[in-house]
Amino acid sequence: MPTGHAPIRAGRLGRGRFSPTISRVPSPPAAQLVAALRGVRALLLDIDGVLVLRGRQIPGAAGALAAVERAGVPYRLATNTSAISRTTLAAHLARAGLDIPIERIVSAASATAAHVARRHPGGRIFLISTTDARAEFAGLDLMTGEEADQPEARAAAVVIGDASDELTFATLDRAFRLLRAGAGFVAMHKNRWWLTKRGVTLDSGGLVVGLEYATERRATVVGKPTKAFFLEAVRELAAETGPPGLHTADVAMIGDDLWHDVLGAQRAGLRGVFVRSGKHGDEDLARAAARARGGGRPDAVAADLGEVATALRR
Ligand SMILES: [Mg+2]
């Protein structure tokens, strides 16, 4: 019995001669994966490393998503993206062959907008973001730079995400002064860097830390791996699953980032499933397992989303 290869199956006898065909039957999901997903009522899926890699669809991702839908399991894409709106992100995904309604995406930007609306209802908000990501904050009372420059300017909160080339010293300085005057301090995430066409690219985490240092305050972080992010996503899913109430333990996070996706979700009470289709591998699994503080093990490991989708039906 050959192992590690697609089994060769006898084809139909046609025109009097034997024609073998190669069947691409996937291997059955591992027992630990089936067990970890038993009774799961909803999924959170990371995007990079689960659905796409460097802007291209991971082979089989669209089919796996369709299988998750057929299994009747609602899902949300859960991403730390803060530089673009969900509308733009959905357009990128469509170009990679994945049609995702924006309502099915929870980004660090959209989760932060929901968080700020709840914490600072009606308050004036000073937002550091790209123009595109600003769309996520459309319902809030956003201050202009000129307003923030007034000597007596006060804000309910300063909110910072990746503003990329739109970031200026003047913007950071306005944020600094408003924070000194008592504004709430909210960061979409604290990512150190990310991959762009330029290669490794500075993300907003270092700027958040810079403002923390200058103001001697700590920001409230809303994106992954914080509990706030996962609870926001579960809250959205609960509206879709209906009664009985959705508990965090009813939801599994599927991600390629062991720390931000898997262990973060587990700390928030969700199940964490690690997929090997992205940036982390065995070395990271070993490192996380060995770390006494802040480490841990995923509830299950899968090759990719396809294996997760197959395991859901068992
Ligand atoms: Mg990822």
PDB file of C-alpha atoms and ligand atoms in Angstrom:
ATOM      1  CA  MET A   1       0.000   0.000   0.000  1.00  0.00           C
ATOM      2  CA  PRO A   2       1.722   3.179  -1.080  1.00  0.00           C
ATOM      3  CA  THR A   3       1.738   5.948   1.452  1.00  0.00           C
ATOM      4  CA  GLY A   4       2.035   9.673   0.939  1.00  0.00           C
ATOM      5  CA  HIS A   5       0.713   9.481  -2.613  1.00  0.00           C
ATOM      6  CA  ALA A   6      -2.701   9.832  -4.152  1.00  0.00           C
ATOM      7  CA  PRO A   7      -4.057   6.297  -4.485  1.00  0.00           C
ATOM      8  CA  ILE A   8      -4.295   4.912  -7.983  1.00  0.00           C
ATOM      9  CA  ARG A   9      -7.754   3.631  -8.688  1.00  0.00           C
ATOM     10  CA  ALA A  10      -8.804   1.366 -11.500  1.00  0.00           C
ATOM     11  CA  GLY A  11     -10.741   3.392 -14.051  1.00  0.00           C
ATOM     12  CA  ARG A  12     -13.718   2.223 -16.023  1.00  0.00           C
ATOM     13  CA  LEU A  13     -13.083  -0.182 -18.803  1.00  0.00           C
ATOM     14  CA  GLY A  14     -13.585   1.809 -21.947  1.00  0.00           C
ATOM     15  CA  ARG A  15     -13.445   0.808 -25.568  1.00  0.00           C
ATOM     16  CA  GLY A  16     -12.164  -2.571 -24.651  1.00  0.00           C
ATOM     17  CA  ARG A  17      -9.032  -1.411 -22.846  1.00  0.00           C
ATOM     18  CA  PHE A  18      -8.131  -0.814 -19.242  1.00  0.00           C
ATOM     19  CA  SER A  19      -7.456   2.864 -18.445  1.00  0.00           C
ATOM     20  CA  PRO A  20      -6.217   3.636 -14.957  1.00  0.00           C
ATOM     21  CA  THR A  21      -7.075   7.103 -13.595  1.00  0.00           C
ATOM     22  CA  ILE A  22      -5.395   8.885 -10.725  1.00  0.00           C
ATOM     23  CA  SER A  23      -7.863   9.794  -8.012  1.00  0.00           C
ATOM     24  CA  ARG A  24      -7.146  12.895  -5.913  1.00  0.00           C
ATOM     25  CA  VAL A  25      -9.010  11.620  -2.870  1.00  0.00           C
ATOM     26  CA  PRO A  26      -7.748  13.618   0.145  1.00  0.00           C
ATOM     27  CA  SER A  27      -6.435  11.633   3.049  1.00  0.00           C
ATOM     28  CA  PRO A  28      -8.833  11.507   6.009  1.00  0.00           C
ATOM     29  CA  PRO A  29      -8.394  14.201   8.664  1.00  0.00           C
ATOM     30  CA  ALA A  30      -6.325  13.306  11.689  1.00  0.00           C
ATOM     31  CA  ALA A  31      -8.231  12.074  14.742  1.00  0.00           C
ATOM     32  CA  GLN A  32      -6.893  14.911  16.932  1.00  0.00           C
ATOM     33  CA  LEU A  33      -8.356  17.436  14.477  1.00  0.00           C
ATOM     34  CA  VAL A  34     -11.758  15.744  14.331  1.00  0.00           C
ATOM     35  CA  ALA A  35     -11.828  15.594  18.151  1.00  0.00           C
ATOM     36  CA  ALA A  36     -10.821  19.250  18.523  1.00  0.00           C
ATOM     37  CA  LEU A  37     -13.596  20.384  16.189  1.00  0.00           C
ATOM     38  CA  ARG A  38     -16.350  18.189  17.585  1.00  0.00           C
ATOM     39  CA  GLY A  39     -19.441  20.267  18.400  1.00  0.00           C
ATOM     40  CA  VAL A  40     -17.887  23.474  17.071  1.00  0.00           C
ATOM     41  CA  ARG A  41     -20.603  25.955  16.014  1.00  0.00           C
ATOM     42  CA  ALA A  42     -18.614  28.686  14.255  1.00  0.00           C
ATOM     43  CA  LEU A  43     -15.153  29.408  12.871  1.00  0.00           C
ATOM     44  CA  LEU A  44     -12.782  32.332  12.759  1.00  0.00           C
ATOM     45  CA  LEU A  45     -10.352  32.156   9.865  1.00  0.00           C
ATOM     46  CA  ASP A  46      -7.163  34.105   9.516  1.00  0.00           C
ATOM     47  CA  ILE A  47      -6.581  35.335   5.953  1.00  0.00           C
ATOM     48  CA  ASP A  48      -2.835  35.378   5.245  1.00  0.00           C
ATOM     49  CA  GLY A  49      -1.489  31.849   5.444  1.00  0.00           C
ATOM     50  CA  VAL A  50      -4.959  30.278   5.590  1.00  0.00           C
ATOM     51  CA  LEU A  51      -6.733  31.574   2.481  1.00  0.00           C
ATOM     52  CA  VAL A  52      -4.038  33.491   0.627  1.00  0.00           C
ATOM     53  CA  LEU A  53      -0.269  33.703   0.567  1.00  0.00           C
ATOM     54  CA  ARG A  54       1.511  36.719  -0.964  1.00  0.00           C
ATOM     55  CA  GLY A  55      -1.757  37.788  -2.571  1.00  0.00           C
ATOM     56  CA  ARG A  56      -2.464  34.426  -4.188  1.00  0.00           C
ATOM     57  CA  GLN A  57      -5.082  31.924  -3.148  1.00  0.00           C
ATOM     58  CA  ILE A  58      -3.706  28.929  -1.302  1.00  0.00           C
ATOM     59  CA  PRO A  59      -4.677  25.959  -3.504  1.00  0.00           C
ATOM     60  CA  GLY A  60      -8.054  24.589  -2.456  1.00  0.00           C
ATOM     61  CA  ALA A  61      -9.004  27.503  -0.186  1.00  0.00           C
ATOM     62  CA  ALA A  62     -12.143  28.474  -2.139  1.00  0.00           C
ATOM     63  CA  GLY A  63     -13.321  24.857  -2.169  1.00  0.00           C
ATOM     64  CA  ALA A  64     -12.637  24.536   1.548  1.00  0.00           C
ATOM     65  CA  LEU A  65     -14.679  27.678   2.282  1.00  0.00           C
ATOM     66  CA  ALA A  66     -17.558  26.277   0.224  1.00  0.00           C
ATOM     67  CA  ALA A  67     -17.309  23.023   2.219  1.00  0.00           C
ATOM     68  CA  VAL A  68     -17.453  24.968   5.517  1.00  0.00           C
ATOM     69  CA  GLU A  69     -20.623  26.658   4.242  1.00  0.00           C
ATOM     70  CA  ARG A  70     -22.130  23.329   3.189  1.00  0.00           C
ATOM     71  CA  ALA A  71     -21.411  22.012   6.683  1.00  0.00           C
ATOM     72  CA  GLY A  72     -23.641  24.853   7.972  1.00  0.00           C
ATOM     73  CA  VAL A  73     -20.882  26.402  10.096  1.00  0.00           C
ATOM     74  CA  PRO A  74     -20.883  30.226  10.036  1.00  0.00           C
ATOM     75  CA  TYR A  75     -17.502  31.891   9.825  1.00  0.00           C
ATOM     76  CA  ARG A  76     -15.758  35.233   9.914  1.00  0.00           C
ATOM     77  CA  LEU A  77     -12.394  36.111   8.434  1.00  0.00           C
ATOM     78  CA  ALA A  78     -10.391  37.518  11.333  1.00  0.00           C
ATOM     79  CA  THR A  79      -7.422  39.655  10.328  1.00  0.00           C
ATOM     80  CA  ASN A  80      -5.134  42.239  11.876  1.00  0.00           C
ATOM     81  CA  THR A  81      -5.290  44.333   8.716  1.00  0.00           C
ATOM     82  CA  SER A  82      -5.528  47.998   9.614  1.00  0.00           C
ATOM     83  CA  ALA A  83      -4.102  49.720   6.530  1.00  0.00           C
ATOM     84  CA  ILE A  84      -7.090  49.077   4.257  1.00  0.00           C
ATOM     85  CA  SER A  85     -10.874  48.917   4.634  1.00  0.00           C
ATOM     86  CA  ARG A  86     -12.795  45.667   4.446  1.00  0.00           C
ATOM     87  CA  THR A  87     -14.188  46.799   1.072  1.00  0.00           C
ATOM     88  CA  THR A  88     -10.665  47.051  -0.348  1.00  0.00           C
ATOM     89  CA  LEU A  89      -9.648  43.795   1.340  1.00  0.00           C
ATOM     90  CA  ALA A  90     -12.673  42.015  -0.172  1.00  0.00           C
ATOM     91  CA  ALA A  91     -11.610  43.343  -3.608  1.00  0.00           C
ATOM     92  CA  HIS A  92      -8.094  41.908  -3.074  1.00  0.00           C
ATOM     93  CA  LEU A  93      -9.630  38.564  -2.074  1.00  0.00           C
ATOM     94  CA  ALA A  94     -11.911  38.596  -5.130  1.00  0.00           C
ATOM     95  CA  ARG A  95      -8.826  39.012  -7.334  1.00  0.00           C
ATOM     96  CA  ALA A  96      -7.424  35.891  -5.631  1.00  0.00           C
ATOM     97  CA  GLY A  97     -10.645  34.035  -6.501  1.00  0.00           C
ATOM     98  CA  LEU A  98     -12.357  34.341  -3.111  1.00  0.00           C
ATOM     99  CA  ASP A  99     -15.748  36.044  -3.002  1.00  0.00           C
ATOM    100  CA  ILE A 100     -16.268  37.193   0.569  1.00  0.00           C
ATOM    101  CA  PRO A 101     -19.008  39.642   1.597  1.00  0.00           C
ATOM    102  CA  ILE A 102     -17.495  42.384   3.775  1.00  0.00           C
ATOM    103  CA  GLU A 103     -19.909  41.485   6.593  1.00  0.00           C
ATOM    104  CA  ARG A 104     -17.917  38.264   6.938  1.00  0.00           C
ATOM    105  CA  ILE A 105     -14.676  40.098   7.659  1.00  0.00           C
ATOM    106  CA  VAL A 106     -13.579  41.316  11.082  1.00  0.00           C
ATOM    107  CA  SER A 107     -10.419  43.396  10.776  1.00  0.00           C
ATOM    108  CA  ALA A 108      -8.370  45.129  13.435  1.00  0.00           C
ATOM    109  CA  ALA A 109      -9.790  48.369  11.998  1.00  0.00           C
ATOM    110  CA  SER A 110     -13.452  47.273  12.035  1.00  0.00           C
ATOM    111  CA  ALA A 111     -13.143  45.717  15.506  1.00  0.00           C
ATOM    112  CA  THR A 112     -11.508  48.920  16.770  1.00  0.00           C
ATOM    113  CA  ALA A 113     -14.305  51.049  15.288  1.00  0.00           C
ATOM    114  CA  ALA A 114     -16.901  48.876  17.080  1.00  0.00           C
ATOM    115  CA  HIS A 115     -14.884  49.008  20.309  1.00  0.00           C
ATOM    116  CA  VAL A 116     -14.528  52.816  20.203  1.00  0.00           C
ATOM    117  CA  ALA A 117     -18.237  53.306  19.388  1.00  0.00           C
ATOM    118  CA  ARG A 118     -19.146  51.281  22.479  1.00  0.00           C
ATOM    119  CA  ARG A 119     -16.536  52.811  24.820  1.00  0.00           C
ATOM    120  CA  HIS A 120     -16.763  56.425  23.679  1.00  0.00           C
ATOM    121  CA  PRO A 121     -20.326  56.907  22.360  1.00  0.00           C
ATOM    122  CA  GLY A 122     -20.683  60.330  20.732  1.00  0.00           C
ATOM    123  CA  GLY A 123     -17.111  61.263  21.693  1.00  0.00           C
ATOM    124  CA  ARG A 124     -14.692  63.102  19.437  1.00  0.00           C
ATOM    125  CA  ILE A 125     -12.086  60.742  18.018  1.00  0.00           C
ATOM    126  CA  PHE A 126      -8.641  61.569  16.656  1.00  0.00           C
ATOM    127  CA  LEU A 127      -7.811  58.829  14.178  1.00  0.00           C
ATOM    128  CA  ILE A 128      -4.413  57.976  12.732  1.00  0.00           C
ATOM    129  CA  SER A 129      -5.009  55.709   9.730  1.00  0.00           C
ATOM    130  CA  THR A 130      -4.871  55.589   5.965  1.00  0.00           C
ATOM    131  CA  THR A 131      -7.652  57.401   4.086  1.00  0.00           C
ATOM    132  CA  ASP A 132      -8.953  54.019   2.915  1.00  0.00           C
ATOM    133  CA  ALA A 133      -9.184  52.466   6.412  1.00  0.00           C
ATOM    134  CA  ARG A 134     -10.950  55.645   7.613  1.00  0.00           C
ATOM    135  CA  ALA A 135     -14.113  54.253   5.964  1.00  0.00           C
ATOM    136  CA  GLU A 136     -14.423  51.777   8.866  1.00  0.00           C
ATOM    137  CA  PHE A 137     -14.846  54.702  11.285  1.00  0.00           C
ATOM    138  CA  ALA A 138     -17.500  56.495   9.224  1.00  0.00           C
ATOM    139  CA  GLY A 139     -20.106  56.452  12.008  1.00  0.00           C
ATOM    140  CA  LEU A 140     -17.831  58.216  14.526  1.00  0.00           C
ATOM    141  CA  ASP A 141     -17.212  61.921  15.162  1.00  0.00           C
ATOM    142  CA  LEU A 142     -13.708  62.221  13.704  1.00  0.00           C
ATOM    143  CA  MET A 143     -11.588  65.316  14.378  1.00  0.00           C
ATOM    144  CA  THR A 144      -9.704  67.015  11.585  1.00  0.00           C
ATOM    145  CA  GLY A 145      -6.029  67.891  11.926  1.00  0.00           C
ATOM    146  CA  GLU A 146      -6.926  71.597  12.161  1.00  0.00           C
ATOM    147  CA  GLU A 147      -9.358  70.900  15.019  1.00  0.00           C
ATOM    148  CA  ALA A 148      -6.733  68.848  16.823  1.00  0.00           C
ATOM    149  CA  ASP A 149      -4.272  71.726  16.429  1.00  0.00           C
ATOM    150  CA  GLN A 150      -6.412  74.130  18.477  1.00  0.00           C
ATOM    151  CA  PRO A 151      -4.723  74.834  21.840  1.00  0.00           C
ATOM    152  CA  GLU A 152      -7.802  73.800  23.813  1.00  0.00           C
ATOM    153  CA  ALA A 153      -8.548  70.701  21.678  1.00  0.00           C
ATOM    154  CA  ARG A 154      -9.758  67.649  23.583  1.00  0.00           C
ATOM    155  CA  ALA A 155     -10.607  64.171  22.275  1.00  0.00           C
ATOM    156  CA  ALA A 156     -12.448  61.241  23.845  1.00  0.00           C
ATOM    157  CA  ALA A 157      -9.879  58.940  22.277  1.00  0.00           C
ATOM    158  CA  VAL A 158      -6.829  58.809  20.051  1.00  0.00           C
ATOM    159  CA  VAL A 159      -6.938  55.748  17.787  1.00  0.00           C
ATOM    160  CA  ILE A 160      -3.849  54.557  15.939  1.00  0.00           C
ATOM    161  CA  GLY A 161      -3.455  51.989  13.147  1.00  0.00           C
ATOM    162  CA  ASP A 162      -1.113  51.575  10.220  1.00  0.00           C
ATOM    163  CA  ALA A 163      -1.128  54.888   8.320  1.00  0.00           C
ATOM    164  CA  SER A 164       1.754  53.939   6.048  1.00  0.00           C
ATOM    165  CA  ASP A 165       2.955  56.811   3.842  1.00  0.00           C
ATOM    166  CA  GLU A 166       0.136  59.053   5.112  1.00  0.00           C
ATOM    167  CA  LEU A 167       1.713  59.280   8.559  1.00  0.00           C
ATOM    168  CA  THR A 168       3.458  62.545   9.378  1.00  0.00           C
ATOM    169  CA  PHE A 169       5.237  63.982  12.378  1.00  0.00           C
ATOM    170  CA  ALA A 170       2.425  66.566  12.697  1.00  0.00           C
ATOM    171  CA  THR A 171      -0.156  63.760  13.065  1.00  0.00           C
ATOM    172  CA  LEU A 172       1.853  61.946  15.726  1.00  0.00           C
ATOM    173  CA  ASP A 173       2.426  65.242  17.540  1.00  0.00           C
ATOM    174  CA  ARG A 174      -1.334  65.970  17.556  1.00  0.00           C
ATOM    175  CA  ALA A 175      -1.962  62.522  18.986  1.00  0.00           C
ATOM    176  CA  PHE A 176       0.708  63.113  21.626  1.00  0.00           C
ATOM    177  CA  ARG A 177      -0.849  66.413  22.750  1.00  0.00           C
ATOM    178  CA  LEU A 178      -4.398  64.994  22.877  1.00  0.00           C
ATOM    179  CA  LEU A 179      -3.164  61.987  24.883  1.00  0.00           C
ATOM    180  CA  ARG A 180      -1.363  64.318  27.296  1.00  0.00           C
ATOM    181  CA  ALA A 181      -4.663  66.174  27.712  1.00  0.00           C
ATOM    182  CA  GLY A 182      -6.392  62.929  28.795  1.00  0.00           C
ATOM    183  CA  ALA A 183      -7.782  61.278  25.641  1.00  0.00           C
ATOM    184  CA  GLY A 184      -8.298  57.497  25.724  1.00  0.00           C
ATOM    185  CA  PHE A 185      -5.455  55.634  23.969  1.00  0.00           C
ATOM    186  CA  VAL A 186      -6.490  52.897  21.552  1.00  0.00           C
ATOM    187  CA  ALA A 187      -4.250  50.933  19.161  1.00  0.00           C
ATOM    188  CA  MET A 188      -5.642  48.752  16.367  1.00  0.00           C
ATOM    189  CA  HIS A 189      -2.778  46.344  16.999  1.00  0.00           C
ATOM    190  CA  LYS A 190       0.861  46.349  17.981  1.00  0.00           C
ATOM    191  CA  ASN A 191       2.319  44.520  14.997  1.00  0.00           C
ATOM    192  CA  ARG A 192       6.030  45.146  14.578  1.00  0.00           C
ATOM    193  CA  TRP A 193       6.290  44.578  10.837  1.00  0.00           C
ATOM    194  CA  TRP A 194       4.573  43.034   7.868  1.00  0.00           C
ATOM    195  CA  LEU A 195       5.414  41.902   4.368  1.00  0.00           C
ATOM    196  CA  THR A 196       4.750  44.197   1.437  1.00  0.00           C
ATOM    197  CA  LYS A 197       6.190  44.479  -2.083  1.00  0.00           C
ATOM    198  CA  ARG A 198       9.090  46.354  -0.471  1.00  0.00           C
ATOM    199  CA  GLY A 199       9.825  43.339   1.751  1.00  0.00           C
ATOM    200  CA  VAL A 200       9.631  43.598   5.533  1.00  0.00           C
ATOM    201  CA  THR A 201       7.884  46.880   6.276  1.00  0.00           C
ATOM    202  CA  LEU A 202       7.532  48.822   9.500  1.00  0.00           C
ATOM    203  CA  ASP A 203       4.063  48.442  11.019  1.00  0.00           C
ATOM    204  CA  SER A 204       2.410  50.734  13.552  1.00  0.00           C
ATOM    205  CA  GLY A 205       3.418  48.784  16.696  1.00  0.00           C
ATOM    206  CA  GLY A 206       6.663  50.702  17.031  1.00  0.00           C
ATOM    207  CA  LEU A 207       4.798  54.010  16.760  1.00  0.00           C
ATOM    208  CA  VAL A 208       2.316  52.927  19.430  1.00  0.00           C
ATOM    209  CA  VAL A 209       5.243  52.080  21.712  1.00  0.00           C
ATOM    210  CA  GLY A 210       6.822  55.456  20.880  1.00  0.00           C
ATOM    211  CA  LEU A 211       3.656  57.272  21.959  1.00  0.00           C
ATOM    212  CA  GLU A 212       3.474  55.068  25.062  1.00  0.00           C
ATOM    213  CA  TYR A 213       7.014  56.080  25.925  1.00  0.00           C
ATOM    214  CA  ALA A 214       6.417  59.780  25.297  1.00  0.00           C
ATOM    215  CA  THR A 215       3.141  59.912  27.263  1.00  0.00           C
ATOM    216  CA  GLU A 216       4.080  57.323  29.939  1.00  0.00           C
ATOM    217  CA  ARG A 217       0.763  55.603  29.248  1.00  0.00           C
ATOM    218  CA  ARG A 218      -0.274  52.214  27.865  1.00  0.00           C
ATOM    219  CA  ALA A 219      -2.531  51.840  24.850  1.00  0.00           C
ATOM    220  CA  THR A 220      -5.571  49.578  24.832  1.00  0.00           C
ATOM    221  CA  VAL A 221      -4.882  47.165  21.971  1.00  0.00           C
ATOM    222  CA  VAL A 222      -7.941  45.843  20.094  1.00  0.00           C
ATOM    223  CA  GLY A 223      -6.552  43.572  17.324  1.00  0.00           C
ATOM    224  CA  LYS A 224      -5.205  40.037  17.600  1.00  0.00           C
ATOM    225  CA  PRO A 225      -4.012  38.519  19.908  1.00  0.00           C
ATOM    226  CA  THR A 226      -6.108  40.430  22.453  1.00  0.00           C
ATOM    227  CA  LYS A 227      -9.188  39.011  24.099  1.00  0.00           C
ATOM    228  CA  ALA A 228     -11.113  42.121  22.960  1.00  0.00           C
ATOM    229  CA  PHE A 229     -10.629  41.150  19.316  1.00  0.00           C
ATOM    230  CA  PHE A 230     -11.795  37.556  19.674  1.00  0.00           C
ATOM    231  CA  LEU A 231     -14.788  38.571  21.792  1.00  0.00           C
ATOM    232  CA  GLU A 232     -15.780  41.158  19.172  1.00  0.00           C
ATOM    233  CA  ALA A 233     -15.687  38.472  16.460  1.00  0.00           C
ATOM    234  CA  VAL A 234     -17.615  35.960  18.592  1.00  0.00           C
ATOM    235  CA  ARG A 235     -20.227  38.669  19.310  1.00  0.00           C
ATOM    236  CA  GLU A 236     -20.764  39.078  15.560  1.00  0.00           C
ATOM    237  CA  LEU A 237     -21.008  35.317  15.017  1.00  0.00           C
ATOM    238  CA  ALA A 238     -23.513  34.981  17.874  1.00  0.00           C
ATOM    239  CA  ALA A 239     -25.937  37.154  15.929  1.00  0.00           C
ATOM    240  CA  GLU A 240     -25.798  34.588  13.126  1.00  0.00           C
ATOM    241  CA  THR A 241     -25.886  31.319  15.081  1.00  0.00           C
ATOM    242  CA  GLY A 242     -28.909  32.372  17.163  1.00  0.00           C
ATOM    243  CA  PRO A 243     -30.038  30.540  20.337  1.00  0.00           C
ATOM    244  CA  PRO A 244     -28.687  28.909  22.385  1.00  0.00           C
ATOM    245  CA  GLY A 245     -26.127  31.623  23.108  1.00  0.00           C
ATOM    246  CA  LEU A 246     -22.756  31.171  21.463  1.00  0.00           C
ATOM    247  CA  HIS A 247     -19.922  30.604  23.914  1.00  0.00           C
ATOM    248  CA  THR A 248     -16.280  31.246  23.124  1.00  0.00           C
ATOM    249  CA  ALA A 249     -15.608  27.494  23.502  1.00  0.00           C
ATOM    250  CA  ASP A 250     -18.097  26.865  20.655  1.00  0.00           C
ATOM    251  CA  VAL A 251     -15.814  28.744  18.248  1.00  0.00           C
ATOM    252  CA  ALA A 252     -12.513  27.606  16.729  1.00  0.00           C
ATOM    253  CA  MET A 253      -9.883  29.994  15.411  1.00  0.00           C
ATOM    254  CA  ILE A 254      -7.978  28.635  12.415  1.00  0.00           C
ATOM    255  CA  GLY A 255      -4.651  30.392  11.870  1.00  0.00           C
ATOM    256  CA  ASP A 256      -1.065  30.121  10.670  1.00  0.00           C
ATOM    257  CA  ASP A 257       0.296  32.448  13.371  1.00  0.00           C
ATOM    258  CA  LEU A 258       0.788  30.332  16.442  1.00  0.00           C
ATOM    259  CA  TRP A 259       1.031  33.307  18.788  1.00  0.00           C
ATOM    260  CA  HIS A 260      -1.465  35.836  17.433  1.00  0.00           C
ATOM    261  CA  ASP A 261      -4.105  33.420  16.132  1.00  0.00           C
ATOM    262  CA  VAL A 262      -3.926  30.144  17.982  1.00  0.00           C
ATOM    263  CA  LEU A 263      -2.630  30.893  21.478  1.00  0.00           C
ATOM    264  CA  GLY A 264      -4.375  34.293  21.534  1.00  0.00           C
ATOM    265  CA  ALA A 265      -7.713  32.653  20.740  1.00  0.00           C
ATOM    266  CA  GLN A 266      -7.149  29.964  23.361  1.00  0.00           C
ATOM    267  CA  ARG A 267      -6.464  32.616  26.012  1.00  0.00           C
ATOM    268  CA  ALA A 268      -9.817  34.195  25.082  1.00  0.00           C
ATOM    269  CA  GLY A 269     -11.534  30.803  25.607  1.00  0.00           C
ATOM    270  CA  LEU A 270     -11.817  29.723  21.957  1.00  0.00           C
ATOM    271  CA  ARG A 271     -10.379  26.544  20.444  1.00  0.00           C
ATOM    272  CA  GLY A 272      -7.180  27.097  18.507  1.00  0.00           C
ATOM    273  CA  VAL A 273      -6.293  25.150  15.367  1.00  0.00           C
ATOM    274  CA  PHE A 274      -2.920  25.686  13.736  1.00  0.00           C
ATOM    275  CA  VAL A 275      -2.543  25.250   9.978  1.00  0.00           C
ATOM    276  CA  ARG A 276       0.767  24.530   8.287  1.00  0.00           C
ATOM    277  CA  SER A 277      -0.130  26.426   5.096  1.00  0.00           C
ATOM    278  CA  GLY A 278       1.402  29.733   6.242  1.00  0.00           C
ATOM    279  CA  LYS A 279       4.377  31.277   7.964  1.00  0.00           C
ATOM    280  CA  HIS A 280       4.881  29.107  11.058  1.00  0.00           C
ATOM    281  CA  GLY A 281       6.013  25.506  11.268  1.00  0.00           C
ATOM    282  CA  ASP A 282       7.429  22.800  13.524  1.00  0.00           C
ATOM    283  CA  GLU A 283      10.109  25.056  14.987  1.00  0.00           C
ATOM    284  CA  ASP A 284       7.481  27.509  16.212  1.00  0.00           C
ATOM    285  CA  LEU A 285       5.322  24.680  17.575  1.00  0.00           C
ATOM    286  CA  ALA A 286       8.313  23.413  19.579  1.00  0.00           C
ATOM    287  CA  ARG A 287       9.221  26.917  20.773  1.00  0.00           C
ATOM    288  CA  ALA A 288       5.651  27.624  21.930  1.00  0.00           C
ATOM    289  CA  ALA A 289       5.356  24.256  23.672  1.00  0.00           C
ATOM    290  CA  ALA A 290       8.638  24.803  25.535  1.00  0.00           C
ATOM    291  CA  ARG A 291       7.899  28.333  26.708  1.00  0.00           C
ATOM    292  CA  ALA A 292       6.751  28.327  30.319  1.00  0.00           C
ATOM    293  CA  ARG A 293       5.161  31.773  30.150  1.00  0.00           C
ATOM    294  CA  GLY A 294       2.900  32.790  27.260  1.00  0.00           C
ATOM    295  CA  GLY A 295       3.465  29.511  25.411  1.00  0.00           C
ATOM    296  CA  GLY A 296       1.218  26.544  24.790  1.00  0.00           C
ATOM    297  CA  ARG A 297       0.024  24.037  22.250  1.00  0.00           C
ATOM    298  CA  PRO A 298      -2.766  24.267  19.685  1.00  0.00           C
ATOM    299  CA  ASP A 299      -5.845  22.111  20.259  1.00  0.00           C
ATOM    300  CA  ALA A 300      -5.085  20.557  16.878  1.00  0.00           C
ATOM    301  CA  VAL A 301      -2.812  20.890  13.885  1.00  0.00           C
ATOM    302  CA  ALA A 302      -4.044  20.672  10.284  1.00  0.00           C
ATOM    303  CA  ALA A 303      -2.281  20.776   6.940  1.00  0.00           C
ATOM    304  CA  ASP A 304      -4.595  23.464   5.650  1.00  0.00           C
ATOM    305  CA  LEU A 305      -8.176  24.730   5.651  1.00  0.00           C
ATOM    306  CA  GLY A 306      -9.178  21.869   3.377  1.00  0.00           C
ATOM    307  CA  GLU A 307      -8.379  19.360   6.105  1.00  0.00           C
ATOM    308  CA  VAL A 308     -10.306  21.462   8.640  1.00  0.00           C
ATOM    309  CA  ALA A 309     -13.361  21.527   6.361  1.00  0.00           C
ATOM    310  CA  THR A 310     -13.216  17.733   5.913  1.00  0.00           C
ATOM    311  CA  ALA A 311     -12.869  17.217   9.676  1.00  0.00           C
ATOM    312  CA  LEU A 312     -16.002  19.338  10.305  1.00  0.00           C
ATOM    313  CA  ARG A 313     -18.154  16.787   8.537  1.00  0.00           C
ATOM    314  CA  ARG A 314     -16.951  13.837  10.635  1.00  0.00           C
TER     315      ARG A 314
HETATM  316 MG    MG B   1      -1.724  34.756   9.084  1.00  0.00          MG
END
